[in-house]
Amino acid sequence: MTAAAFDRRRFEVAYRARIDRIAALCRERGHSAVIATVGAEMPWLIGYQAMPLERITAAVVTGDGEARLVIPQLEAPRFRPLEGVEVLGWRDGEDPFRLVASMLPREGSVLVTEGTRAGWLFQLFSAAPSVRFSSAETLTAEVRAIKDEIEVRLLTLAAEAADRVAARLRDGEIPVIGRTEREVSAAIAAALLEEGHVKVNFAIVASGPNSASPHHEASDRVIGAGDILVTDFGGTFSAGGEPGYCSDITRTFAVGDPEPAGFFELYSTLQTAQEAAASGIRAGMSGSEADALAREPIAAAGYGDCFIHRLGHGIGLEEHEEPYLAPGEHSRLADGMAFSIEPGIYVQGRYGARIEDIAILSGGRALRLNHAPRDLVILSR
Ligand code: ZN
Ligand code: ZN
């Protein structure tokens, strides 16, 4: 990957296309504007992540395609100029809500992103009393779920970096025997940064009976022979100082001897289920149908009650975003969507296992971005 692939100009073209898309959807659906504040929507739109402080920063995109950034004057130097985005700095003592309201029609429908603080919303209501405000989530989540070329590249690089950390665990380069979960978690976190992430988001290390808890927090338990070890980790990968994209991978290991009774059979069921989902997911399926691809073989093997979470979640600027692959999810998967495929089987009090890859729907099929081997290895270090 050459540096030119992440030239600022390419991001600028992507941001412009996203602004235009949001404006077009506003017109189509009868909304006057979208206001983005705290959350992933603003970085996605204009490449700027506002500081999550008490002073409001708001990107306002109106149906006519105009984009404006209302920003505390002291933070304005952090924003990299973007052609077509007018920057309006406000100083303490001025009213940023009246400034935002001045960009809106007197009446009509305006969408606001869901991370917006309640206190800011109340002030917006007062500043624009005849406007109908509602959540932007359905509109923005729908558009953000379809990744463009530059997003796919960043997700791919993030996945490759996570794969290299998984290889270090598999090869024993990150030893686990005799160390605590917390120590191994710290080693994984350090490796995520060494492999090119700018930030560590989580590093779950769950050993022995703890492996039956999907979101286990690394403890002082010492990892030893006969344990099952679930490692689930991810970070944020960015290029050119632009907002970063997330990695998320899970690999399960057996530690030394002996084999915990029945575990190999469980793991083989899990691997079959993960393959069934990865090879069977198609554009046009609902999230619920995709989930069933893995859930059915697990249930058929008698572990139906042990798969206690959804099959997957979307991923991008956020670790978890649309789409969701879960029972009851009726929205359809489409080309360009990125999501995890992560079935798990958990036997309380004994052990658990999960295999997780990030995939992108392309040409109607799921292409996995993670390639770290998924067969069960017995760690000897
Ligand atoms: Zn994960
Ligand atoms: Zn995940």
GROMACS .gro file of C-alpha atoms and ligand atoms in nm:
model
  383
    1MET     CA    1   0.000   0.000   0.000
    2THR     CA    2   0.161   0.322  -0.112
    3ALA     CA    3   0.126   0.647   0.076
    4ALA     CA    4  -0.042   0.793  -0.232
    5ALA     CA    5  -0.335   0.560  -0.178
    6PHE     CA    6  -0.412   0.769   0.130
    7ASP     CA    7  -0.349   1.107  -0.021
    8ARG     CA    8  -0.558   1.378   0.151
    9ARG     CA    9  -0.722   1.452  -0.182
   10ARG     CA   10  -0.882   1.106  -0.189
   11PHE     CA   11  -1.036   1.159   0.152
   12GLU     CA   12  -1.164   1.499   0.042
   13VAL     CA   13  -1.340   1.343  -0.256
   14ALA     CA   14  -1.493   1.079  -0.025
   15TYR     CA   15  -1.617   1.342   0.225
   16ARG     CA   16  -1.774   1.548  -0.053
   17ALA     CA   17  -1.955   1.241  -0.185
   18ARG     CA   18  -2.087   1.162   0.165
   19ILE     CA   19  -2.213   1.519   0.217
   20ASP     CA   20  -2.388   1.506  -0.120
   21ARG     CA   21  -2.544   1.169  -0.038
   22ILE     CA   22  -2.682   1.294   0.295
   23ALA     CA   23  -2.819   1.608   0.127
   24ALA     CA   24  -2.985   1.400  -0.146
   25LEU     CA   25  -3.149   1.170   0.111
   26CYS     CA   26  -3.276   1.476   0.301
   27ARG     CA   27  -3.446   1.600  -0.014
   28GLU     CA   28  -3.587   1.257  -0.100
   29ARG     CA   29  -3.733   1.204   0.243
   30GLY     CA   30  -3.859   1.554   0.311
   31HIS     CA   31  -3.606   1.670   0.570
   32SER     CA   32  -3.444   2.013   0.568
   33ALA     CA   33  -3.113   1.930   0.733
   34VAL     CA   34  -2.900   1.690   0.934
   35ILE     CA   35  -2.709   1.812   1.239
   36ALA     CA   36  -2.416   1.594   1.350
   37THR     CA   37  -2.249   1.654   1.688
   38VAL     CA   38  -2.095   1.387   1.912
   39GLY     CA   39  -2.048   1.045   1.752
   40ALA     CA   40  -1.911   0.881   1.440
   41GLU     CA   41  -2.130   1.077   1.195
   42MET     CA   42  -1.924   1.398   1.193
   43PRO     CA   43  -1.587   1.228   1.131
   44TRP     CA   44  -1.755   1.019   0.862
   45LEU     CA   45  -1.898   1.332   0.696
   46ILE     CA   46  -1.611   1.579   0.716
   47GLY     CA   47  -1.314   1.392   0.865
   48TYR     CA   48  -1.326   1.586   1.191
   49GLN     CA   49  -1.366   1.437   1.538
   50ALA     CA   50  -1.483   1.706   1.778
   51MET     CA   51  -1.356   1.707   2.135
   52PRO     CA   52  -1.630   1.554   2.352
   53LEU     CA   53  -1.650   1.858   2.578
   54GLU     CA   54  -1.923   2.092   2.697
   55ARG     CA   55  -1.889   2.340   2.409
   56ILE     CA   56  -2.094   2.227   2.110
   57THR     CA   57  -1.942   2.150   1.772
   58ALA     CA   58  -2.201   2.083   1.503
   59ALA     CA   59  -2.178   1.993   1.135
   60VAL     CA   60  -2.494   2.109   0.960
   61VAL     CA   61  -2.576   1.966   0.617
   62THR     CA   62  -2.882   2.114   0.450
   63GLY     CA   63  -3.090   1.963   0.171
   64ASP     CA   64  -2.938   2.202  -0.084
   65GLY     CA   65  -2.596   2.037  -0.025
   66GLU     CA   66  -2.449   2.317   0.186
   67ALA     CA   67  -2.223   2.201   0.470
   68ARG     CA   68  -2.123   2.422   0.762
   69LEU     CA   69  -1.924   2.358   1.075
   70VAL     CA   70  -2.013   2.545   1.392
   71ILE     CA   71  -1.708   2.508   1.615
   72PRO     CA   72  -1.565   2.667   1.931
   73GLN     CA   73  -1.318   2.925   1.799
   74LEU     CA   74  -1.039   2.780   2.014
   75GLU     CA   75  -1.080   2.438   1.849
   76ALA     CA   76  -1.110   2.568   1.492
   77PRO     CA   77  -0.735   2.522   1.419
   78ARG     CA   78  -0.784   2.144   1.466
   79PHE     CA   79  -1.016   2.127   1.166
   80ARG     CA   80  -0.840   2.058   0.836
   81PRO     CA   81  -1.000   2.285   0.578
   82LEU     CA   82  -1.234   2.102   0.345
   83GLU     CA   83  -1.347   2.261   0.022
   84GLY     CA   84  -1.715   2.353   0.035
   85VAL     CA   85  -1.740   2.340   0.415
   86GLU     CA   86  -1.788   2.683   0.568
   87VAL     CA   87  -1.639   2.715   0.918
   88LEU     CA   88  -1.814   2.936   1.173
   89GLY     CA   89  -1.621   2.976   1.497
   90TRP     CA   90  -1.804   3.085   1.810
   91ARG     CA   91  -1.655   3.237   2.123
   92ASP     CA   92  -1.756   3.210   2.487
   93GLY     CA   93  -2.042   3.452   2.548
   94GLU     CA   94  -2.191   3.390   2.204
   95ASP     CA   95  -2.488   3.159   2.145
   96PRO     CA   96  -2.391   2.866   1.918
   97PHE     CA   97  -2.748   2.733   1.921
   98ARG     CA   98  -2.884   3.051   1.762
   99LEU     CA   99  -2.604   3.020   1.508
  100VAL     CA  100  -2.711   2.663   1.424
  101ALA     CA  101  -3.079   2.768   1.417
  102SER     CA  102  -2.996   3.047   1.170
  103MET     CA  103  -2.897   2.776   0.917
  104LEU     CA  104  -3.230   2.595   0.948
  105PRO     CA  105  -3.563   2.680   0.786
  106ARG     CA  106  -3.818   2.840   1.020
  107GLU     CA  107  -4.023   2.522   1.014
  108GLY     CA  108  -3.983   2.171   0.880
  109SER     CA  109  -3.807   1.852   0.977
  110VAL     CA  110  -3.446   1.847   1.097
  111LEU     CA  111  -3.256   1.532   1.195
  112VAL     CA  112  -3.007   1.527   1.482
  113THR     CA  113  -2.752   1.253   1.550
  114GLU     CA  114  -2.821   1.041   1.857
  115GLY     CA  115  -2.501   1.118   2.046
  116THR     CA  116  -2.613   1.480   2.081
  117ARG     CA  117  -2.627   1.578   2.447
  118ALA     CA  118  -2.978   1.621   2.585
  119GLY     CA  119  -2.884   1.965   2.718
  120TRP     CA  120  -2.781   2.081   2.369
  121LEU     CA  121  -3.105   1.945   2.223
  122PHE     CA  122  -3.312   2.149   2.471
  123GLN     CA  123  -3.124   2.460   2.365
  124LEU     CA  124  -3.182   2.378   1.998
  125PHE     CA  125  -3.555   2.333   2.066
  126SER     CA  126  -3.566   2.682   2.219
  127ALA     CA  127  -3.357   2.839   1.942
  128ALA     CA  128  -3.578   2.692   1.666
  129PRO     CA  129  -3.920   2.642   1.827
  130SER     CA  130  -4.113   2.572   1.505
  131VAL     CA  131  -3.875   2.309   1.371
  132ARG     CA  132  -3.958   1.939   1.419
  133PHE     CA  133  -3.644   1.764   1.542
  134SER     CA  134  -3.603   1.387   1.527
  135SER     CA  135  -3.329   1.125   1.526
  136ALA     CA  136  -3.093   1.106   1.229
  137GLU     CA  137  -3.005   0.747   1.313
  138THR     CA  138  -3.208   0.563   1.050
  139LEU     CA  139  -3.078   0.786   0.772
  140THR     CA  140  -2.712   0.808   0.875
  141ALA     CA  141  -2.678   0.444   0.985
  142GLU     CA  142  -2.818   0.327   0.652
  143VAL     CA  143  -2.568   0.530   0.451
  144ARG     CA  144  -2.269   0.464   0.678
  145ALA     CA  145  -2.334   0.089   0.664
  146ILE     CA  146  -2.226   0.085   0.298
  147LYS     CA  147  -1.849   0.131   0.295
  148ASP     CA  148  -1.679   0.319   0.014
  149GLU     CA  149  -1.345   0.221  -0.139
  150ILE     CA  150  -1.126   0.409   0.107
  151GLU     CA  151  -1.315   0.265   0.405
  152VAL     CA  152  -1.274  -0.090   0.272
  153ARG     CA  153  -0.900  -0.032   0.237
  154LEU     CA  154  -0.870   0.093   0.593
  155LEU     CA  155  -1.079  -0.195   0.732
  156THR     CA  156  -0.859  -0.438   0.537
  157LEU     CA  157  -0.539  -0.289   0.678
  158ALA     CA  158  -0.689  -0.292   1.028
  159ALA     CA  159  -0.778  -0.662   0.989
  160GLU     CA  160  -0.431  -0.748   0.860
  161ALA     CA  161  -0.273  -0.576   1.161
  162ALA     CA  162  -0.502  -0.774   1.395
  163ASP     CA  163  -0.410  -1.096   1.210
  164ARG     CA  164  -0.043  -1.032   1.282
  165VAL     CA  165  -0.121  -1.008   1.654
  166ALA     CA  166  -0.318  -1.335   1.634
  167ALA     CA  167  -0.012  -1.496   1.468
  168ARG     CA  168   0.206  -1.384   1.758
  169LEU     CA  169  -0.025  -1.564   2.001
  170ARG     CA  170  -0.038  -1.877   1.788
  171ASP     CA  171   0.340  -1.887   1.745
  172GLY     CA  172   0.404  -1.843   2.117
  173GLU     CA  173   0.568  -1.508   2.058
  174ILE     CA  174   0.322  -1.379   2.316
  175PRO     CA  175   0.357  -1.651   2.583
  176VAL     CA  176   0.055  -1.730   2.799
  177ILE     CA  177   0.141  -2.020   3.032
  178GLY     CA  178   0.209  -1.902   3.388
  179ARG     CA  179   0.100  -1.547   3.312
  180THR     CA  180  -0.216  -1.376   3.430
  181GLU     CA  181  -0.499  -1.283   3.195
  182ARG     CA  182  -0.417  -0.920   3.267
  183GLU     CA  183  -0.053  -0.962   3.163
  184VAL     CA  184  -0.148  -1.134   2.839
  185SER     CA  185  -0.409  -0.863   2.772
  186ALA     CA  186  -0.140  -0.595   2.817
  187ALA     CA  187   0.091  -0.784   2.579
  188ILE     CA  188  -0.184  -0.805   2.316
  189ALA     CA  189  -0.257  -0.433   2.357
  190ALA     CA  190   0.110  -0.349   2.305
  191ALA     CA  191   0.123  -0.574   1.998
  192LEU     CA  192  -0.185  -0.402   1.846
  193LEU     CA  193   0.002  -0.072   1.863
  194GLU     CA  194   0.325  -0.222   1.732
  195GLU     CA  195   0.135  -0.361   1.435
  196GLY     CA  196   0.010  -0.018   1.335
  197HIS     CA  197  -0.307   0.060   1.528
  198VAL     CA  198  -0.323   0.413   1.669
  199LYS     CA  199  -0.542   0.307   1.960
  200VAL     CA  200  -0.632  -0.012   2.147
  201ASN     CA  201  -1.007  -0.056   2.192
  202PHE     CA  202  -1.015  -0.379   2.392
  203ALA     CA  203  -0.814  -0.695   2.457
  204ILE     CA  204  -1.030  -0.965   2.614
  205VAL     CA  205  -0.834  -1.258   2.759
  206ALA     CA  206  -1.059  -1.522   2.915
  207SER     CA  207  -0.909  -1.846   3.044
  208GLY     CA  208  -1.047  -2.167   3.193
  209PRO     CA  209  -1.405  -2.121   3.316
  210ASN     CA  210  -1.379  -1.748   3.234
  211SER     CA  211  -1.382  -1.842   2.864
  212ALA     CA  212  -1.755  -1.907   2.904
  213SER     CA  213  -1.810  -1.531   2.957
  214PRO     CA  214  -1.810  -1.354   2.617
  215HIS     CA  215  -1.721  -1.008   2.752
  216HIS     CA  216  -1.498  -1.126   3.036
  217GLU     CA  217  -1.269  -0.860   3.181
  218ALA     CA  218  -0.908  -0.979   3.209
  219SER     CA  219  -0.838  -1.082   3.569
  220ASP     CA  220  -0.547  -1.197   3.785
  221ARG     CA  221  -0.621  -1.561   3.705
  222VAL     CA  222  -0.302  -1.742   3.605
  223ILE     CA  223  -0.329  -1.928   3.274
  224GLY     CA  224  -0.221  -2.292   3.297
  225ALA     CA  225  -0.219  -2.630   3.124
  226GLY     CA  226  -0.562  -2.769   3.049
  227ASP     CA  227  -0.720  -2.424   3.008
  228ILE     CA  228  -0.918  -2.302   2.713
  229LEU     CA  229  -0.819  -1.948   2.621
  230VAL     CA  230  -1.041  -1.703   2.432
  231THR     CA  231  -0.869  -1.389   2.304
  232ASP     CA  232  -1.079  -1.114   2.144
  233PHE     CA  233  -0.909  -0.788   2.059
  234GLY     CA  234  -0.921  -0.487   1.837
  235GLY     CA  235  -0.798  -0.136   1.784
  236THR     CA  236  -0.833   0.163   1.557
  237PHE     CA  237  -0.624   0.190   1.242
  238SER     CA  238  -0.586   0.519   1.064
  239ALA     CA  239  -0.393   0.669   0.776
  240GLY     CA  240  -0.295   1.023   0.694
  241GLY     CA  241  -0.428   1.154   1.026
  242GLU     CA  242  -0.787   1.087   0.913
  243PRO     CA  243  -1.046   0.922   1.140
  244GLY     CA  244  -0.957   0.557   1.197
  245TYR     CA  245  -1.133   0.227   1.131
  246CYS     CA  246  -1.168  -0.062   1.374
  247SER     CA  247  -1.031  -0.414   1.383
  248ASP     CA  248  -1.196  -0.694   1.584
  249ILE     CA  249  -1.087  -1.058   1.587
  250THR     CA  250  -1.135  -1.357   1.817
  251ARG     CA  251  -0.920  -1.667   1.830
  252THR     CA  252  -0.958  -1.950   2.078
  253PHE     CA  253  -0.669  -2.170   2.191
  254ALA     CA  254  -0.618  -2.479   2.401
  255VAL     CA  255  -0.334  -2.443   2.652
  256GLY     CA  256  -0.104  -2.746   2.701
  257ASP     CA  257  -0.248  -3.080   2.809
  258PRO     CA  258  -0.487  -3.229   2.903
  259GLU     CA  259  -0.770  -3.164   2.661
  260PRO     CA  260  -1.076  -3.055   2.860
  261ALA     CA  261  -1.334  -3.330   2.813
  262GLY     CA  262  -1.554  -3.273   2.509
  263PHE     CA  263  -1.393  -2.949   2.403
  264PHE     CA  264  -1.251  -3.060   2.068
  265GLU     CA  265  -1.594  -3.175   1.956
  266LEU     CA  266  -1.743  -2.841   2.064
  267TYR     CA  267  -1.474  -2.651   1.876
  268SER     CA  268  -1.526  -2.852   1.560
  269THR     CA  269  -1.900  -2.769   1.572
  270LEU     CA  270  -1.812  -2.402   1.616
  271GLN     CA  271  -1.571  -2.401   1.325
  272THR     CA  272  -1.831  -2.568   1.101
  273ALA     CA  273  -2.086  -2.304   1.204
  274GLN     CA  274  -1.848  -2.014   1.137
  275GLU     CA  275  -1.765  -2.157   0.793
  276ALA     CA  276  -2.133  -2.210   0.716
  277ALA     CA  277  -2.201  -1.842   0.785
  278ALA     CA  278  -1.892  -1.713   0.607
  279SER     CA  279  -1.961  -1.916   0.294
  280GLY     CA  280  -2.339  -1.892   0.303
  281ILE     CA  281  -2.406  -1.522   0.364
  282ARG     CA  282  -2.545  -1.346   0.056
  283ALA     CA  283  -2.648  -0.992  -0.025
  284GLY     CA  284  -3.025  -0.966   0.011
  285MET     CA  285  -3.044  -1.189   0.318
  286SER     CA  286  -3.183  -1.042   0.638
  287GLY     CA  287  -2.960  -1.014   0.944
  288SER     CA  288  -3.178  -1.282   1.099
  289GLU     CA  289  -3.127  -1.525   0.809
  290ALA     CA  290  -2.749  -1.472   0.823
  291ASP     CA  291  -2.751  -1.542   1.197
  292ALA     CA  292  -2.943  -1.867   1.139
  293LEU     CA  293  -2.667  -2.002   0.912
  294ALA     CA  294  -2.443  -2.043   1.216
  295ARG     CA  295  -2.714  -2.095   1.478
  296GLU     CA  296  -2.866  -2.401   1.311
  297PRO     CA  297  -2.555  -2.627   1.307
  298ILE     CA  298  -2.480  -2.526   1.664
  299ALA     CA  299  -2.834  -2.615   1.772
  300ALA     CA  300  -2.822  -2.942   1.574
  301ALA     CA  301  -2.511  -3.045   1.771
  302GLY     CA  302  -2.701  -2.987   2.095
  303TYR     CA  303  -2.545  -2.652   2.187
  304GLY     CA  304  -2.843  -2.433   2.097
  305ASP     CA  305  -2.868  -2.280   2.447
  306CYS     CA  306  -2.492  -2.214   2.455
  307PHE     CA  307  -2.480  -1.959   2.167
  308ILE     CA  308  -2.590  -1.669   2.382
  309HIS     CA  309  -2.523  -1.370   2.158
  310ARG     CA  310  -2.583  -1.253   1.802
  311LEU     CA  311  -2.373  -1.373   1.510
  312GLY     CA  312  -2.230  -1.035   1.426
  313HIS     CA  313  -2.226  -0.657   1.422
  314GLY     CA  314  -2.132  -0.397   1.167
  315ILE     CA  315  -1.793  -0.230   1.201
  316GLY     CA  316  -1.632   0.084   1.067
  317LEU     CA  317  -1.545   0.405   1.247
  318GLU     CA  318  -1.723   0.238   1.541
  319GLU     CA  319  -1.655  -0.108   1.684
  320HIS     CA  320  -2.027  -0.181   1.676
  321GLU     CA  321  -2.257  -0.018   1.422
  322GLU     CA  322  -2.517  -0.119   1.162
  323PRO     CA  323  -2.586  -0.381   1.033
  324TYR     CA  324  -2.657  -0.639   1.305
  325LEU     CA  325  -2.670  -1.012   1.227
  326ALA     CA  326  -2.910  -1.135   1.490
  327PRO     CA  327  -3.244  -1.308   1.540
  328GLY     CA  328  -3.522  -1.061   1.465
  329GLU     CA  329  -3.312  -0.834   1.239
  330HIS     CA  330  -3.516  -0.790   0.923
  331SER     CA  331  -3.314  -0.532   0.734
  332ARG     CA  332  -3.135  -0.672   0.430
  333LEU     CA  333  -2.763  -0.711   0.386
  334ALA     CA  334  -2.614  -0.534   0.084
  335ASP     CA  335  -2.285  -0.514  -0.101
  336GLY     CA  336  -2.040  -0.281   0.071
  337MET     CA  337  -2.148  -0.373   0.425
  338ALA     CA  338  -1.876  -0.471   0.674
  339PHE     CA  339  -1.956  -0.689   0.974
  340SER     CA  340  -1.822  -0.952   1.210
  341ILE     CA  341  -1.901  -1.323   1.185
  342GLU     CA  342  -1.853  -1.446   1.540
  343PRO     CA  343  -2.045  -1.748   1.662
  344GLY     CA  344  -1.964  -1.870   2.011
  345ILE     CA  345  -2.046  -2.170   2.229
  346TYR     CA  346  -2.031  -2.126   2.606
  347VAL     CA  347  -2.066  -2.398   2.865
  348GLN     CA  348  -2.105  -2.219   3.197
  349GLY     CA  349  -1.857  -2.318   3.468
  350ARG     CA  350  -1.635  -2.510   3.225
  351TYR     CA  351  -1.524  -2.342   2.903
  352GLY     CA  352  -1.628  -2.148   2.597
  353ALA     CA  353  -1.507  -2.075   2.246
  354ARG     CA  354  -1.560  -1.811   1.980
  355ILE     CA  355  -1.423  -1.756   1.630
  356GLU     CA  356  -1.454  -1.405   1.490
  357ASP     CA  357  -1.360  -1.254   1.156
  358ILE     CA  358  -1.449  -0.926   0.993
  359ALA     CA  359  -1.602  -0.964   0.647
  360ILE     CA  360  -1.717  -0.734   0.371
  361LEU     CA  361  -2.003  -0.812   0.135
  362SER     CA  362  -1.873  -0.789  -0.217
  363GLY     CA  363  -2.018  -0.935  -0.535
  364GLY     CA  364  -2.304  -1.067  -0.322
  365ARG     CA  365  -2.082  -1.277  -0.095
  366ALA     CA  366  -1.897  -1.231   0.232
  367LEU     CA  367  -1.523  -1.190   0.187
  368ARG     CA  368  -1.334  -1.235   0.510
  369LEU     CA  369  -1.074  -0.968   0.580
  370ASN     CA  370  -0.914  -1.174   0.859
  371HIS     CA  371  -0.707  -1.469   0.747
  372ALA     CA  372  -0.540  -1.586   1.069
  373PRO     CA  373  -0.583  -1.967   1.087
  374ARG     CA  374  -0.899  -2.079   1.264
  375ASP     CA  375  -0.810  -2.440   1.347
  376LEU     CA  376  -0.754  -2.515   1.713
  377VAL     CA  377  -0.390  -2.503   1.820
  378ILE     CA  378  -0.250  -2.621   2.149
  379LEU     CA  379  -0.023  -2.353   2.292
  380SER     CA  380   0.288  -2.490   2.457
  381ARG     CA  381   0.438  -2.167   2.589
  382ZN      ZN  382  -1.453  -0.919   1.906
  383ZN      ZN  383  -1.703  -0.832   1.744
   0.00000   0.00000   0.00000
